[in-house]
Coordinates of C-alpha atoms in Angstrom, one line a residue:
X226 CA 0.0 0.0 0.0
X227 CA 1.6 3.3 -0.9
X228 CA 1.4 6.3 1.8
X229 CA 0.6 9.3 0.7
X230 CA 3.4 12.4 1.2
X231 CA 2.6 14.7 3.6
X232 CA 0.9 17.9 2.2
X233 CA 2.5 21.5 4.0
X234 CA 1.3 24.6 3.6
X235 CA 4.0 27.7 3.7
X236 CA 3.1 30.3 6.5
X237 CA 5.1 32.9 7.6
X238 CA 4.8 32.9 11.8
X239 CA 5.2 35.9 14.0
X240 CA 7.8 34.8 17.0
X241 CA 9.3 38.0 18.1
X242 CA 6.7 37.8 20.9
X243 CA 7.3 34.4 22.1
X244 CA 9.7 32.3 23.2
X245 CA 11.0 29.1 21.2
X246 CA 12.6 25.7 22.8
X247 CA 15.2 24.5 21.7
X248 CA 15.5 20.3 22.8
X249 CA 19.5 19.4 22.1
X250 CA 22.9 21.1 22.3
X251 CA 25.2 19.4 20.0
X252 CA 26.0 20.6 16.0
X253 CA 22.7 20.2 14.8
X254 CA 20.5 22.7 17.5
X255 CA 23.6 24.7 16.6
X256 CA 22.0 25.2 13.1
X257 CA 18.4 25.5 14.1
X258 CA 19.5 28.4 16.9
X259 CA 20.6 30.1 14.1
X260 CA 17.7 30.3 12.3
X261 CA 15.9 31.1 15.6
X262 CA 18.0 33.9 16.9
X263 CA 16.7 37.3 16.5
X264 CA 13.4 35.4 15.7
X265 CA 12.0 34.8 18.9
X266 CA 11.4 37.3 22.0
X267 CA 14.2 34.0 24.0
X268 CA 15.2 30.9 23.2
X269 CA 15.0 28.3 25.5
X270 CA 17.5 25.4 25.4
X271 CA 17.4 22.4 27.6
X272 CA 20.2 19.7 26.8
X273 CA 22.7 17.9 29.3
X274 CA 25.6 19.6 27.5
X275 CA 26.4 22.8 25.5
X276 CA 28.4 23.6 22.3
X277 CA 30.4 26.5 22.5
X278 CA 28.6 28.7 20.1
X279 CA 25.3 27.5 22.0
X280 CA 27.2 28.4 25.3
X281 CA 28.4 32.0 24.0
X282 CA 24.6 32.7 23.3
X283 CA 23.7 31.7 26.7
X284 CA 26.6 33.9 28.0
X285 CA 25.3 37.0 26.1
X286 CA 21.8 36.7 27.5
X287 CA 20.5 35.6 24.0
X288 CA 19.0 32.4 25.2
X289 CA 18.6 30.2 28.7
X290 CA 19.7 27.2 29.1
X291 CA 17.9 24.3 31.3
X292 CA 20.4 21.6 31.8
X293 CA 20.0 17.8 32.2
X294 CA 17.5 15.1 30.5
X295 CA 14.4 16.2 29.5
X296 CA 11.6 15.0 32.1
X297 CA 7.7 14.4 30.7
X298 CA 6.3 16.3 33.7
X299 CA 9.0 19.3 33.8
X300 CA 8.2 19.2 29.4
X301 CA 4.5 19.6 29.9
X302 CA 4.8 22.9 32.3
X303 CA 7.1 24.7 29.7
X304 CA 5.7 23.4 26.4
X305 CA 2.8 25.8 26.3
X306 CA 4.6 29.0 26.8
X307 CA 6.3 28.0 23.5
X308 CA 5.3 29.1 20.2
X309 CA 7.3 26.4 18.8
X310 CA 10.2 23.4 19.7
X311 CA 12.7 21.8 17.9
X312 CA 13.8 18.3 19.2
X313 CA 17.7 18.0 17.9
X314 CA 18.7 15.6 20.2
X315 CA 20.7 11.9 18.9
X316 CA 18.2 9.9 21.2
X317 CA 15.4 8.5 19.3
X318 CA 13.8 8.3 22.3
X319 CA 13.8 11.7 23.7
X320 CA 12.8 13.2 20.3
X321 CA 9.6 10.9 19.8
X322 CA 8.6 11.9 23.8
X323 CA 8.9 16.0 22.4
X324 CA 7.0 15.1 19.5
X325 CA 4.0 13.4 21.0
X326 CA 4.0 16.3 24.2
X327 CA 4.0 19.0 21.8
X328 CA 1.6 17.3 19.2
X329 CA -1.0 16.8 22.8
X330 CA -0.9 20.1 23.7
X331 CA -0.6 21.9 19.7
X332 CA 2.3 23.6 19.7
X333 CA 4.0 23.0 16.5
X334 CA 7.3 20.5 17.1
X335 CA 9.7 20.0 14.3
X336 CA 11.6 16.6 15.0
X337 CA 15.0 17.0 13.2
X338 CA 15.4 14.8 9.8
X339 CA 11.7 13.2 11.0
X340 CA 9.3 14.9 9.1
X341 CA 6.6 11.9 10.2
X342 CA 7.2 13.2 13.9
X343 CA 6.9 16.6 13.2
X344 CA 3.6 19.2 12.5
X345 CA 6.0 21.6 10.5
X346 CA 9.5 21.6 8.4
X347 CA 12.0 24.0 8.4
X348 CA 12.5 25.5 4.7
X349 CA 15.8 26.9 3.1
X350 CA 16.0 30.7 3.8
X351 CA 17.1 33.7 1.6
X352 CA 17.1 36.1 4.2
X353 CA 17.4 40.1 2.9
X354 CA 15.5 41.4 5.5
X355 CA 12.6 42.4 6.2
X356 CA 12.7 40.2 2.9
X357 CA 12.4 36.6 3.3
X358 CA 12.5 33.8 0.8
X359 CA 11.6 30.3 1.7
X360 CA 12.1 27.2 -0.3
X361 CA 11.1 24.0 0.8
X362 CA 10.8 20.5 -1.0
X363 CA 8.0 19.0 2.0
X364 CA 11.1 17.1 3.4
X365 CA 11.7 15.2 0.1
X366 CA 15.2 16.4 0.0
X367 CA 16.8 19.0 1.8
X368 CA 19.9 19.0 -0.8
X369 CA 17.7 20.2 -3.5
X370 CA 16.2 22.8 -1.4
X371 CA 19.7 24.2 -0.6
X372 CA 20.5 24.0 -4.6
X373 CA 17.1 26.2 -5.1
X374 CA 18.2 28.3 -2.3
X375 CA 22.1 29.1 -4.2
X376 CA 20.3 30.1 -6.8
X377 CA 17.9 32.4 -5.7
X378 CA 20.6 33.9 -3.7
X379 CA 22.3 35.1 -7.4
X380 CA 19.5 36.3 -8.0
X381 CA 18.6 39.0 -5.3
X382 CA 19.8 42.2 -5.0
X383 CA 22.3 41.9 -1.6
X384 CA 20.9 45.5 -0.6
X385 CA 17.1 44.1 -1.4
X386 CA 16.0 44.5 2.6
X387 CA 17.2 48.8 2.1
X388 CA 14.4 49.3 -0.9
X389 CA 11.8 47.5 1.4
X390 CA 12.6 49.2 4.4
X391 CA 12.4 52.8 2.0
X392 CA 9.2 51.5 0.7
X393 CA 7.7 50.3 4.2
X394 CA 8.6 53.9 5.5
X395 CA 6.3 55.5 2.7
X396 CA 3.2 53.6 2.8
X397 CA 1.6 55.9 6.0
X398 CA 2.1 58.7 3.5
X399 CA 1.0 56.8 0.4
X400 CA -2.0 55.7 1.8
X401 CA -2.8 59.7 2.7
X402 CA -2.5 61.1 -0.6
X403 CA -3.9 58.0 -2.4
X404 CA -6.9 56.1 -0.5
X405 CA -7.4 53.7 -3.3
X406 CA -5.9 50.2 -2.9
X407 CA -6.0 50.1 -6.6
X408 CA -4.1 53.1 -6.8
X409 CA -1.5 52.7 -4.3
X410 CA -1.0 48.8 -5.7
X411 CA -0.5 50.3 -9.3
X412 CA 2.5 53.2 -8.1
X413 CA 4.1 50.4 -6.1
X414 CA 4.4 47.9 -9.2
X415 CA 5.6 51.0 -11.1
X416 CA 8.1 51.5 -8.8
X417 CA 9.4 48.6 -8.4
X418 CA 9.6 47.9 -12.4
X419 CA 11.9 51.3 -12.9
X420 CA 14.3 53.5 -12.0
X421 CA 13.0 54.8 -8.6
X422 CA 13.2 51.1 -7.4
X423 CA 16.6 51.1 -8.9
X424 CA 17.9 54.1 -6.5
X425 CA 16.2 52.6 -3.6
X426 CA 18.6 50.0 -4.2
X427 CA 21.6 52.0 -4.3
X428 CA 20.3 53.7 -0.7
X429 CA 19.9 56.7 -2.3
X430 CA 16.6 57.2 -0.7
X431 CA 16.3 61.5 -1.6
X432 CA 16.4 60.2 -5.3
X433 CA 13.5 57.0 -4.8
X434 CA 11.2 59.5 -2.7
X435 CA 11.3 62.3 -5.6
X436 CA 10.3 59.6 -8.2
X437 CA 8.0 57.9 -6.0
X438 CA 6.4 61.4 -5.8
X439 CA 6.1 62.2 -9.5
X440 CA 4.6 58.5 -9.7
X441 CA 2.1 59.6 -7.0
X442 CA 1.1 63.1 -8.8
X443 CA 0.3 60.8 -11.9
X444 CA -2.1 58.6 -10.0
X445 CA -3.6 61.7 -8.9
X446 CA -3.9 63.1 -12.4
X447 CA -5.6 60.0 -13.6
X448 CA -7.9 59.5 -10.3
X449 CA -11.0 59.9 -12.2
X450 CA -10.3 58.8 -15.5
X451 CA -7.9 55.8 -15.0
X452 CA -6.3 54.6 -17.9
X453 CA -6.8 51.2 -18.5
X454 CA -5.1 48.5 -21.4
X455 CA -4.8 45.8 -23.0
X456 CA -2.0 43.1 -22.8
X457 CA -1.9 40.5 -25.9
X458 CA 0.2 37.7 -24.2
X459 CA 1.5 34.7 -25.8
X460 CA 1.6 31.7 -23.3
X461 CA 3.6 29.2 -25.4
X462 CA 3.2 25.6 -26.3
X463 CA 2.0 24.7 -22.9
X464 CA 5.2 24.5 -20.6
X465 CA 5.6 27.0 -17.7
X466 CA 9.2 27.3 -18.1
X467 CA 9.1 28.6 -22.0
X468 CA 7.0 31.6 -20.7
X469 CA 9.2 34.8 -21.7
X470 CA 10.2 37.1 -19.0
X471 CA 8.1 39.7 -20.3
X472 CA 5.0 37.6 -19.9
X473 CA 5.8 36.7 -16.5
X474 CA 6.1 40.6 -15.2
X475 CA 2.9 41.1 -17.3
X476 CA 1.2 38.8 -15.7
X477 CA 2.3 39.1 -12.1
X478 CA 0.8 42.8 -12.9
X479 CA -2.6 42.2 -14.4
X480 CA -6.0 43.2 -13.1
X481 CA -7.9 40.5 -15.0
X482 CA -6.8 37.6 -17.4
X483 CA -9.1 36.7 -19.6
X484 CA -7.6 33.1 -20.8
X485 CA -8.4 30.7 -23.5
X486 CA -8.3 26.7 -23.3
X487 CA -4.7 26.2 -24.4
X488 CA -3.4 28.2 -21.6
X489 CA -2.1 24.8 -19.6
X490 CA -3.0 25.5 -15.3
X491 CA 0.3 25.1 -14.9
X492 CA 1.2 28.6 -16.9
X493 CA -2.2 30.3 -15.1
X494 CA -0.8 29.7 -12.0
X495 CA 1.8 31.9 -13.0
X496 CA -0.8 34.7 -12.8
X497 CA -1.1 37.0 -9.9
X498 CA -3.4 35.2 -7.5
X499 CA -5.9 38.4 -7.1
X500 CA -6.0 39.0 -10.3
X501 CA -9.8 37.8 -11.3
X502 CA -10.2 35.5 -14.1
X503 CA -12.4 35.1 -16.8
X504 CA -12.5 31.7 -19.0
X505 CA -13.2 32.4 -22.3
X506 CA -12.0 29.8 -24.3
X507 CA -13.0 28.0 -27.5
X508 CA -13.7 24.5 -28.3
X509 CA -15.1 22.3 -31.3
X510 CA -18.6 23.3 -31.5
X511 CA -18.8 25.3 -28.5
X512 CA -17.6 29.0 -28.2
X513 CA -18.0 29.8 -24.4
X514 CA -17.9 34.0 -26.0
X515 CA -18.1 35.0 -29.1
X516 CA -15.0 36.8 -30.3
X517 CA -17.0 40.1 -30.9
X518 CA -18.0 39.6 -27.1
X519 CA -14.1 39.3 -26.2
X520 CA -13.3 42.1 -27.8
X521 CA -16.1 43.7 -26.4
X522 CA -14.8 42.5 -22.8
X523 CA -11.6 43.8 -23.2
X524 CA -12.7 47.1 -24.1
X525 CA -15.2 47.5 -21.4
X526 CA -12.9 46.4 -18.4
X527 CA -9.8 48.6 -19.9
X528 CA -12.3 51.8 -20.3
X529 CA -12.9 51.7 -16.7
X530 CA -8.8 51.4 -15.7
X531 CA -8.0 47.8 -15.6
X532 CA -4.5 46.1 -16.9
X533 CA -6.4 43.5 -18.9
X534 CA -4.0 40.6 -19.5
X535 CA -5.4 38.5 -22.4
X536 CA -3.3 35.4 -22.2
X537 CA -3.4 33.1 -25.2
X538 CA -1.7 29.7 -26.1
X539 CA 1.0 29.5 -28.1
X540 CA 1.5 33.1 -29.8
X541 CA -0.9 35.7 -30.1
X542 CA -0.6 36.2 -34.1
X543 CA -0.4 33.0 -34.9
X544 CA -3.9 31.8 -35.2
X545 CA -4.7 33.4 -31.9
X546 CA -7.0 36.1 -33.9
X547 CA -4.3 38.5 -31.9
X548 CA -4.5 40.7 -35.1
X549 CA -8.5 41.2 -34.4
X550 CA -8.1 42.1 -30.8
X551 CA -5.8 44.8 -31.8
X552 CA -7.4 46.5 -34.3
X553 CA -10.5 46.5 -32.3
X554 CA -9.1 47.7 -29.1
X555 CA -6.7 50.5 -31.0
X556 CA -10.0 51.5 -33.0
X557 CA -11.1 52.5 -29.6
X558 CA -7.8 54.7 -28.3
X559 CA -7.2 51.8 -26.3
X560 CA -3.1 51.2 -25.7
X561 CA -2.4 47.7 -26.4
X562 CA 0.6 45.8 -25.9
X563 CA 1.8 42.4 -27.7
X564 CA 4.6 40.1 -25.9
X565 CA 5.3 37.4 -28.0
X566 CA 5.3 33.5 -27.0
X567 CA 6.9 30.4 -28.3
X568 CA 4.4 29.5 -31.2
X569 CA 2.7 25.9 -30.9
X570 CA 5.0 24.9 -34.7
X571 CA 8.2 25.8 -32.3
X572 CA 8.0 24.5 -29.4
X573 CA 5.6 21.2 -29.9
X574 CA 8.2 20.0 -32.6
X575 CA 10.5 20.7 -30.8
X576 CA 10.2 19.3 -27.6
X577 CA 9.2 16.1 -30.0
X578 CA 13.3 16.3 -31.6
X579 CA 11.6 17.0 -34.8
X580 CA 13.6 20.2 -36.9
X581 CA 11.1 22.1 -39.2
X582 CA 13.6 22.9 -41.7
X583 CA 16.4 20.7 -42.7
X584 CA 18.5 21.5 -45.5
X585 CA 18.6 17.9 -47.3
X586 CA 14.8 17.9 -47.4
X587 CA 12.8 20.8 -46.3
X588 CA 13.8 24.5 -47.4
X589 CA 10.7 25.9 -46.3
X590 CA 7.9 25.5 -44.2
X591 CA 4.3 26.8 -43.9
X592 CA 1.9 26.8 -41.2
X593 CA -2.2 26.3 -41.6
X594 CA -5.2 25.8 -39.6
X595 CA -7.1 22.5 -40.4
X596 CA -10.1 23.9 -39.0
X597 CA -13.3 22.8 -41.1
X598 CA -15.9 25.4 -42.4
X599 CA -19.4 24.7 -40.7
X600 CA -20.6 22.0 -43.5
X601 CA -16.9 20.1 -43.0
X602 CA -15.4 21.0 -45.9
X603 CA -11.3 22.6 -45.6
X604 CA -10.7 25.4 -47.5
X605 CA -6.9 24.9 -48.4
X606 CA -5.0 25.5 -51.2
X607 CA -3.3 21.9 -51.9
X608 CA -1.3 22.4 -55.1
X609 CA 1.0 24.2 -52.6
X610 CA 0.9 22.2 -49.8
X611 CA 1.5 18.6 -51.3
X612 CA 4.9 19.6 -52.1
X613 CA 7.7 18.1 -51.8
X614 CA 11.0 20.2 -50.3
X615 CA 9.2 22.0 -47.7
X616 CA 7.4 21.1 -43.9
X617 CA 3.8 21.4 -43.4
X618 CA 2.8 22.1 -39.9
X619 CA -0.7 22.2 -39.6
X620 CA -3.1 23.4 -36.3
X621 CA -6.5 22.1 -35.3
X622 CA -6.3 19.6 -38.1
X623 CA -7.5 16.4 -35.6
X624 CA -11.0 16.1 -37.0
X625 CA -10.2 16.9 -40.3
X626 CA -7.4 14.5 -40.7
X627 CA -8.6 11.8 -42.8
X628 CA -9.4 14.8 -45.5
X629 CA -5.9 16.6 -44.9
X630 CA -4.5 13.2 -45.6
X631 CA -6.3 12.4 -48.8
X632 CA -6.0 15.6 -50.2
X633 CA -2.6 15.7 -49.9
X634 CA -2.2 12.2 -51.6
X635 CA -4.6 13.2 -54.7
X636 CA -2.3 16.2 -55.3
X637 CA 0.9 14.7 -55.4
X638 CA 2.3 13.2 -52.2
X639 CA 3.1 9.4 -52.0
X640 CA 1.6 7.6 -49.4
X641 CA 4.6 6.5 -48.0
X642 CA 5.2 10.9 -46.7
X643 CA 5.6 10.8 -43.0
X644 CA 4.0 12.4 -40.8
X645 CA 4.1 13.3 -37.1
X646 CA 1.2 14.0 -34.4
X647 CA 2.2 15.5 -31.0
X648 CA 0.2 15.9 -28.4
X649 CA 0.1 18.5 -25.6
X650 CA 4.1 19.4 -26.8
X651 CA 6.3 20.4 -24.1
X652 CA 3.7 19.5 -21.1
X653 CA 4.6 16.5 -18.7
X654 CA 1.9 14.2 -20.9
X655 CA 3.3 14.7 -23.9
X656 CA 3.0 12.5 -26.6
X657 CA 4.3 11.7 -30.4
X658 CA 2.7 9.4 -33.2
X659 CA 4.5 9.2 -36.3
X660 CA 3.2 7.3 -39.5
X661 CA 2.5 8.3 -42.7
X662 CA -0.4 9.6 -45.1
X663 CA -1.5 6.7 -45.5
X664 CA -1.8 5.4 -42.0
X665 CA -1.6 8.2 -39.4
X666 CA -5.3 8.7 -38.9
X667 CA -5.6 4.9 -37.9
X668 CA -2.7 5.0 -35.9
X669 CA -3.8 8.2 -34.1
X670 CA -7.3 6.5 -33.4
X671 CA -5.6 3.5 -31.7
X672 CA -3.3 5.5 -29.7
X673 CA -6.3 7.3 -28.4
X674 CA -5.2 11.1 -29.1
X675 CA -7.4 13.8 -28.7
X676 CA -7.2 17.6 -28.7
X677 CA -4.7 19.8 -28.9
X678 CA -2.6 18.3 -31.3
X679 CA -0.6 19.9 -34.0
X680 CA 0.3 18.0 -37.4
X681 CA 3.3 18.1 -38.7
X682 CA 4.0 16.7 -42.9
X683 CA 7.2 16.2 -44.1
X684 CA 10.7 14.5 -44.7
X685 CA 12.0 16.2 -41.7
X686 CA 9.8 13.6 -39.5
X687 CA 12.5 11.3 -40.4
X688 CA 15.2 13.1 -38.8
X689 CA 13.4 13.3 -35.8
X690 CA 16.0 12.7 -32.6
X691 CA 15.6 12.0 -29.2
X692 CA 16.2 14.7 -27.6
X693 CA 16.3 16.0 -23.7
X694 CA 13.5 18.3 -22.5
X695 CA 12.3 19.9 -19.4
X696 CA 9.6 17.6 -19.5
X697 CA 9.7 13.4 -19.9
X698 CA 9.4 12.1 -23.4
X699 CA 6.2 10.4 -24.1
X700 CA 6.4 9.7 -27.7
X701 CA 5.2 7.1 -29.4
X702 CA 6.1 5.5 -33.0
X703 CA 3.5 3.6 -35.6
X704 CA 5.1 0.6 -34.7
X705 CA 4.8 0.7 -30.6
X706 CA 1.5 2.7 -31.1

């Protein structure tokens, strides 16, 4: 029978007004005290014997120390003055005895390197204070936790904890000259994305406070008639980590997302998590909006001062009627802004190893929609499709198919062309078919593929390579379909 991991949620917990206890005084409470000190209003430490650096503590009046074996009785008196313990000891014994004490009476115990004992974990820290960063694994490995931790330390500014100090100091007088939450949320993202941030930084606090006032007068300015707009975001094939850092600030900033069905939950979580959503995605046969009511969204929740983020899969002018939205919304004096994403021809061929262009067979390649008119007819033009020399990626062509397939035989392709159908490219569940035109739709019927898929004709299929992703390769071939 398999046990289920334990499930944590990360909390940040007040402790400058409590005390902490601290069950063990070798190498290990060493470690935990430091992440304690300056923490908790005293730190408590009851072992038999001291390490030095536990002992200089003691000396400076930084923590108490109780010595000898930890009793039951003498436990239970002190346990619920504690905010929280640690049991560090080496005996098995004593730790389990903390553990179930501390679990009786609910204060949270953290049993060292036995997360089954223990009602909380400690994570890695990044500490730029009053900045914290935690990073924590839910005990399934504490070395990888310590890699995530190195890097995040690259990443952040060493003077981080000055800029929020500056900006902590402005908020009373923020808050004064702009009641809206709105408002005050908008300035702050503004600050932090330019220049005034920048000088905040460098502790040049006369210089962030002058910007942070012309950033304020603005606000003012626009107080009754905000300025709203209109994002175009592309989303990419479906894998979190090919979102472009531009989307990513754009959509950490967003009022709304309005969000189609090829935007994977693993990229919206990516989204700020009070920014409200709005689903309006597309499927076969059933439009959940119209695209003149989109449109008509957008416009209506930018007019009255939103950041609209309208997240799409793949990339916004490449069948994502991107091109519409902005001529619609720039009709109507609303700003619009277009950040790119890796289109679904990219980056589902290549997370399957397949190479669009090759220069012994394919010196070209062109991209179409497969999607049928209402009667279920395709309106392509073949003579330039079934050509040899080139790659044809096509989109939304899983229906259609059989049709794309025939056509392409009747003007001019053998039967024997290959062909490649990947499914969900990128994501964890990835998969690959490959066949040819005369086979691929059965062997995409047995291997149970459905929607989104893209299609993707041509020699190049055969110099498709394993390659390594960020994702495992599901792929299958005609002959292990």
């Amino acid at each position: 029978m398999t046990t289920k991991p334990p499930s944590y949620l990360p909390i940040v917990l007040r402790t400058d007004q409590r005390d902490a206890l601290l069950v063990g005084g070798g190498q290990v409470a060493v470690q935990k005290m430091r992440l304690l000190r300056g923490r908790c209003r005293m730190i408590h430490i009851w072992a038999e014997t001291l390490h030095p650096e536990l002992a200089a503590l003691v000396e400076q009046g930084q923590a108490v120390f109780r010595q000898g074996r930890v009793e039951e009785e003498a436990l239970q008196a002190i346990l619920p003055h504690m905010a929280l313990v640690f049991a560090a000891t080496d005996d098995d014994t004593v730790n389990e005895m903390v553990a179930h004490q501390a679990h009786a009476l609910r204060v949270p115990v953290c049993v060292v390197d036995a997360p089954a004992l223990s009602s909380f974990i400690t994570p890695a820290l990044v500490d730029r204070s009053p900045v914290q960063v935690a990073i924590t694994t839910g005990g399934a490995s504490p070395v990888l936790a310590r890699r995530v931790r190195q890097m995040v330390e690259a990443m952040l500014p060493a003077r981080m904890g000055d800029a929020a100090r500056f900006m902590q100091k402005q908020r009373g007088w923020l808050k004064d000259r702009l009641p809206g939450m709105k408002q005050r949320q908008r300035v702050w993202e503004t600050f932090v994305d330019g220049p005034a941030y920048e000088a905040a930084l460098a502790g040049e606090e006369d210089r962030a406070r002058s910007q942070l006032e012309q950033l304020v007068e603005a606000a003012e300015g626009e107080a009754d008639h905000p300025q709203g707009e209109v994002w175009l975001v592309g989303a990419g094939p479906g894998n979190p980590d090919w979102l472009t850092l531009a989307a990513l600030r754009l959509m950490q900033n967003a009022d709304s997302v309005l969000y189609d069905n090829l935007v994977a939950p693993d990229v919206l979580d990516r989204v700020r998590r009070d920014a409200e959503r709005v689903y309006v995605g597309k499927k076969r046969s059933h439009h959940t909006l119209p695209q003149s009511d989109i449109e008509a969204e957008m416009l209506r929740r930018a007019r009255r001062g939103e950041r609209v983020l309208r997240l799409k899969g793949g990339d916004p002018f490449v069948f994502g009627r991107g091109g519409e939205e902005m001529e619609t919304l720039l009709a109507a004096n609303v700003p619009v802004r277009v950040v790119p994403g890796i289109t679904a021809a990219n980056g589902c061929a290549a997370a399957a190893g397949i190479p669009l262009t090759h220069r012994d067979c394919a010196q070209s390649c062109v991209v179409v929609t497969g999607h049928a008119r209402a009667d279920g007819t395709l309106n392509l033009h073949w003579p330039s499709l079934a050509r040899k020399g080139q790659t044809v990626v096509i989109y939304m062509g899983l229906s259609s198919m059989a049709e794309l397939c025939q056509q392409m035989q009747a003007h001019g392709l053998p039967e024997s062309w290959p062909v490649a159908v990947v499914y969900r490219g990128s994501c964890a569940d990835q998969r690959c078919v490959t066949g040819t035109l005369g086979t691929i739709a059965e062997d995409v019927r047995r291997a149970g593929l459905q929607s989104p898929v893209l299609i993707i004709v041509g020699e190049v299929v055969h110099h498709r390579g394993e390659v390594m992703q960020a994702v495992p390769d599901y792929s299958t071939s005609k002959e292990s379909a």
